[in-house]
């Protein structure tokens, strides 16, 4: 698919999402072009090849995700190139961040801010790197985590594609992502057959998961699990679990009339996040648009 076709498909999806969810117009207009830029990068950027041959399907079946088995970041990943391209897209989408983003781009270009430090840290030590950047370079942690999450998504989405292509079919029975280990941001239930698919916003992976178990705490009690609906909207709901108090925005799909984009849908349905958080539930995973408090 050429870049232009991809852009126009994305534009159509965005226009339809705005038409159906006018309350999310501002968010969709801001995030749409950022997501489009991420897609371009995933499809076109040159990344060093990783070796996926040591991923063990037996471990996967036991719930050990790909990222726990091999390092999905390479020391020579083109972090600067990805970061500069994304800061440009974010500046266009969110002009009020322009000043801070220009400063970030400048620090990255002059090697004063070494992004590789973050991606090379041991899991759990990321906050130390962020704290050091905050102290030494006076960088706002929220803007920095936003940029890092955008960069991370580009790398992880490409590697999720490569890893799943290398693996072929594999069994996965967990509520967190088989590739990057994050919990889902949105689910899709096919009306025809009723299968539930969970979607990971950290890497773009989708996987099937039973409808009668909570993806977050694995509680199996169909009658205590409820779906919350907004009046007059039968296609949108939120799965709620009364044990762990988490919710998962869920879409119903009747047929395949329109191309769906799960990243766009997750943002378009932010009103569900507001309603569920008002009721005291928490999202299964934090995304830039669903941290409302
Ligand atoms: Zn993932
Ligand atoms: Zn639960």
Coordinates of C-alpha atoms and ligand atoms in Angstrom, one line a residue:
X1 CA 0.0 0.0 0.0
X2 CA 1.4 3.4 -0.9
X3 CA 1.8 6.1 1.7
X4 CA -1.0 8.1 0.1
X5 CA -3.6 5.3 0.1
X6 CA -2.7 4.7 3.7
X7 CA -3.2 8.4 4.6
X8 CA -6.6 8.6 2.9
X9 CA -7.8 5.4 4.6
X10 CA -6.8 6.9 7.9
X11 CA -8.5 10.2 7.0
X12 CA -11.8 8.3 6.2
X13 CA -11.6 6.4 9.5
X14 CA -10.9 9.6 11.4
X15 CA -13.8 11.5 9.7
X16 CA -16.2 8.6 10.5
X17 CA -15.0 8.5 14.1
X18 CA -15.6 12.2 14.5
X19 CA -19.0 12.0 12.9
X20 CA -20.0 9.2 15.3
X21 CA -18.3 10.7 18.4
X22 CA -18.4 14.5 18.0
X23 CA -17.5 14.9 21.7
X24 CA -14.1 13.3 20.9
X25 CA -13.4 15.6 18.0
X26 CA -10.6 17.6 19.6
X27 CA -8.8 14.5 20.9
X28 CA -9.2 12.7 17.5
X29 CA -7.9 15.7 15.6
X30 CA -4.9 15.9 17.9
X31 CA -4.1 12.2 18.0
X32 CA -5.0 11.2 14.4
X33 CA -2.0 12.8 12.7
X34 CA 0.3 11.5 15.5
X35 CA -1.0 7.9 14.9
X36 CA -0.7 8.4 11.2
X37 CA 3.0 9.4 11.6
X38 CA 3.6 6.4 13.8
X39 CA 2.2 4.1 11.2
X40 CA 4.4 5.6 8.5
X41 CA 7.4 5.1 10.7
X42 CA 6.5 1.5 11.5
X43 CA 6.1 0.7 7.8
X44 CA 9.1 2.5 6.5
X45 CA 11.9 3.0 9.0
X46 CA 15.1 0.8 8.8
X47 CA 15.5 -1.1 12.1
X48 CA 18.3 -3.5 13.0
X49 CA 17.1 -7.1 12.7
X50 CA 16.5 -9.0 15.9
X51 CA 16.8 -12.8 16.3
X52 CA 13.4 -14.2 17.2
X53 CA 14.5 -17.9 17.1
X54 CA 15.0 -18.3 20.8
X55 CA 11.3 -17.4 21.7
X56 CA 9.9 -20.6 23.3
X57 CA 6.3 -21.5 22.5
X58 CA 6.1 -23.6 25.7
X59 CA 6.9 -20.5 27.7
X60 CA 4.4 -18.5 25.8
X61 CA 1.7 -21.1 26.6
X62 CA 2.7 -20.6 30.3
X63 CA 2.2 -16.9 30.0
X64 CA 5.8 -15.7 29.6
X65 CA 5.5 -12.9 27.0
X66 CA 7.9 -12.3 24.1
X67 CA 9.5 -9.2 25.8
X68 CA 10.2 -11.3 28.9
X69 CA 12.0 -13.8 26.7
X70 CA 14.1 -11.6 24.4
X71 CA 15.1 -7.9 24.4
X72 CA 12.8 -6.1 21.9
X73 CA 15.0 -3.0 21.9
X74 CA 18.4 -2.9 20.1
X75 CA 21.3 -0.7 21.1
X76 CA 21.5 0.7 17.5
X77 CA 17.7 1.5 17.1
X78 CA 17.4 4.8 15.3
X79 CA 15.9 6.5 18.3
X80 CA 16.9 10.1 17.3
X81 CA 15.4 9.7 13.9
X82 CA 12.1 8.4 15.3
X83 CA 12.0 11.0 18.1
X84 CA 12.5 13.9 15.8
X85 CA 9.9 12.7 13.3
X86 CA 7.4 12.3 16.2
X87 CA 8.1 15.6 17.9
X88 CA 7.3 17.3 14.5
X89 CA 4.0 15.4 14.3
X90 CA 3.1 16.2 18.0
X91 CA 4.0 19.9 17.5
X92 CA 1.5 20.1 14.6
X93 CA -1.1 18.3 16.6
X94 CA -0.7 20.0 20.0
X95 CA 0.8 23.5 19.3
X96 CA 0.7 24.4 22.9
X97 CA 3.5 21.9 23.5
X98 CA 5.6 23.4 20.7
X99 CA 8.1 25.3 22.9
X100 CA 8.9 22.3 25.1
X101 CA 9.1 20.0 22.1
X102 CA 11.5 22.3 20.3
X103 CA 13.7 22.2 23.4
X104 CA 13.5 18.4 23.6
X105 CA 14.4 18.0 19.9
X106 CA 17.3 20.3 20.4
X107 CA 18.6 18.4 23.4
X108 CA 18.2 15.1 21.5
X109 CA 20.0 16.4 18.4
X110 CA 22.9 17.7 20.5
X111 CA 23.2 14.4 22.3
X112 CA 22.6 16.1 25.6
X113 CA 19.5 13.8 26.1
X114 CA 20.5 10.3 25.2
X115 CA 17.3 8.3 24.5
X116 CA 19.2 5.0 24.5
X117 CA 19.8 5.5 28.2
X118 CA 16.1 4.9 28.7
X119 CA 15.7 2.0 26.4
X120 CA 18.8 0.3 27.8
X121 CA 17.8 0.5 31.4
X122 CA 16.7 -2.6 33.3
X123 CA 12.9 -2.9 33.6
X124 CA 11.9 -1.0 36.7
X125 CA 14.8 1.5 36.5
X126 CA 13.1 3.7 33.9
X127 CA 12.0 6.2 36.6
X128 CA 15.6 6.8 37.7
X129 CA 16.5 7.9 34.1
X130 CA 13.4 10.1 34.0
X131 CA 14.3 11.6 37.4
X132 CA 17.9 12.3 36.2
X133 CA 16.6 14.1 33.0
X134 CA 14.2 16.0 35.2
X135 CA 17.0 17.2 37.5
X136 CA 19.8 17.8 35.0
X137 CA 17.8 19.0 32.0
X138 CA 14.6 20.3 33.6
X139 CA 12.4 18.2 31.4
X140 CA 8.8 17.8 32.3
X141 CA 8.3 14.1 33.1
X142 CA 4.8 14.1 31.6
X143 CA 5.9 15.4 28.2
X144 CA 8.9 13.1 28.2
X145 CA 6.9 10.0 29.1
X146 CA 4.4 10.9 26.4
X147 CA 7.2 11.2 23.8
X148 CA 8.9 8.0 25.0
X149 CA 5.6 6.1 24.8
X150 CA 5.1 7.2 21.2
X151 CA 8.7 6.1 20.3
X152 CA 8.2 2.8 22.1
X153 CA 5.0 2.1 20.2
X154 CA 6.8 2.4 16.9
X155 CA 9.6 0.0 17.9
X156 CA 7.2 -2.5 19.6
X157 CA 4.7 -2.5 16.8
X158 CA 7.3 -3.4 14.2
X159 CA 8.8 -6.0 16.5
X160 CA 5.4 -7.4 17.3
X161 CA 4.8 -7.9 13.6
X162 CA 8.2 -9.5 13.1
X163 CA 8.0 -11.7 16.2
X164 CA 4.5 -13.1 15.4
X165 CA 5.5 -13.7 11.7
X166 CA 8.6 -15.6 12.9
X167 CA 6.6 -17.6 15.5
X168 CA 3.6 -18.6 13.3
X169 CA 0.7 -20.0 15.4
X170 CA 1.2 -20.0 19.1
X171 CA -1.0 -20.6 22.1
X172 CA -1.7 -17.6 24.5
X173 CA -4.1 -17.7 27.4
X174 CA -3.4 -14.5 29.3
X175 CA -5.2 -11.2 29.6
X176 CA -2.0 -9.3 29.1
X177 CA -0.3 -8.8 25.7
X178 CA 1.7 -11.8 24.4
X179 CA 4.3 -9.5 22.9
X180 CA 4.9 -6.6 25.3
X181 CA 3.1 -7.8 28.5
X182 CA 0.8 -4.7 28.8
X183 CA -2.9 -5.0 29.6
X184 CA -5.4 -4.2 26.9
X185 CA -6.8 -0.7 26.2
X186 CA -9.9 -1.9 24.3
X187 CA -11.7 -5.1 23.4
X188 CA -13.7 -6.1 20.4
X189 CA -16.5 -8.6 20.4
X190 CA -17.6 -10.1 17.0
X191 CA -21.3 -10.3 16.9
X192 CA -21.1 -13.3 14.7
X193 CA -19.8 -16.0 17.0
X194 CA -19.2 -13.7 20.0
X195 CA -15.4 -14.1 20.1
X196 CA -13.6 -11.4 22.2
X197 CA -10.4 -9.9 21.0
X198 CA -8.2 -7.8 23.3
X199 CA -6.1 -4.9 21.8
X200 CA -2.8 -3.6 23.1
X201 CA -2.1 0.1 22.6
X202 CA 1.5 -0.3 23.6
X203 CA 2.4 -2.5 20.6
X204 CA -0.7 -2.9 18.4
X205 CA -1.1 -6.6 19.0
X206 CA -4.5 -8.2 19.1
X207 CA -5.3 -11.6 20.7
X208 CA -8.3 -13.7 21.4
X209 CA -9.4 -14.1 25.1
X210 CA -12.4 -15.8 26.7
X211 CA -15.3 -13.6 27.5
X212 CA -16.0 -15.2 31.0
X213 CA -12.7 -14.3 32.6
X214 CA -11.5 -10.9 33.7
X215 CA -8.3 -10.1 31.6
X216 CA -6.8 -8.3 34.6
X217 CA -7.3 -10.5 37.6
X218 CA -8.5 -13.7 35.9
X219 CA -11.6 -13.9 38.0
X220 CA -13.9 -16.4 36.5
X221 CA -17.5 -15.6 37.5
X222 CA -19.6 -14.6 34.6
X223 CA -22.5 -13.4 36.7
X224 CA -20.3 -10.9 38.6
X225 CA -19.0 -9.5 35.4
X226 CA -21.1 -7.0 33.8
X227 CA -21.2 -4.9 30.7
X228 CA -22.1 -1.3 31.1
X229 CA -24.0 0.3 28.2
X230 CA -24.7 3.9 27.4
X231 CA -28.3 4.5 26.5
X232 CA -29.1 4.2 22.8
X233 CA -25.7 2.8 22.0
X234 CA -25.7 -0.9 21.6
X235 CA -22.2 -1.1 19.9
X236 CA -20.3 0.4 22.7
X237 CA -19.9 -0.9 26.3
X238 CA -17.5 -1.3 29.1
X239 CA -16.6 -4.7 30.7
X240 CA -16.4 -4.2 34.5
X241 CA -14.9 -6.5 37.1
X242 CA -16.1 -6.2 40.7
X243 CA -13.1 -8.0 42.1
X244 CA -10.3 -5.8 40.7
X245 CA -12.5 -2.8 40.0
X246 CA -11.1 -2.5 36.5
X247 CA -13.0 -1.7 33.3
X248 CA -12.3 -2.4 29.6
X249 CA -14.0 -0.4 26.9
X250 CA -15.6 -2.9 24.5
X251 CA -16.9 -2.5 21.0
X252 CA -19.3 -4.8 19.2
X253 CA -18.7 -5.5 15.5
X254 CA -21.5 -6.5 13.3
X255 CA -20.0 -7.6 10.0
X256 CA -17.0 -5.9 8.4
X257 CA -18.6 -3.0 6.6
X258 CA -16.0 -0.5 7.6
X259 CA -12.4 -0.8 8.3
X260 CA -11.8 -0.4 12.0
X261 CA -8.9 1.1 13.6
X262 CA -8.6 0.1 17.2
X263 CA -6.3 3.0 18.1
X264 CA -8.8 5.5 16.8
X265 CA -11.7 3.7 18.4
X266 CA -10.1 3.7 21.8
X267 CA -9.7 7.5 21.6
X268 CA -13.2 8.0 20.1
X269 CA -14.8 6.1 23.0
X270 CA -13.1 8.3 25.7
X271 CA -16.6 9.1 27.1
X272 CA -16.8 5.5 28.3
X273 CA -13.5 6.1 30.2
X274 CA -15.1 9.2 31.8
X275 CA -18.2 7.4 32.8
X276 CA -16.4 4.3 34.3
X277 CA -13.8 6.4 36.1
X278 CA -16.6 8.5 37.6
X279 CA -18.1 5.2 38.9
X280 CA -14.9 4.4 40.6
X281 CA -13.4 1.9 38.2
X282 CA -9.9 2.1 36.8
X283 CA -8.6 1.4 33.2
X284 CA -6.6 -1.8 32.8
X285 CA -3.8 0.2 31.3
X286 CA -2.9 3.9 31.3
X287 CA -3.0 5.6 27.9
X288 CA -2.4 9.3 27.2
X289 CA -6.1 9.9 26.7
X290 CA -7.5 7.9 29.5
X291 CA -5.7 9.4 32.5
X292 CA -8.5 11.7 33.5
X293 CA -7.6 12.4 37.1
Ligands
LIG1 ZN1 1.6 -5.3 23.5
LIG2 ZN1 -10.8 -8.4 37.5

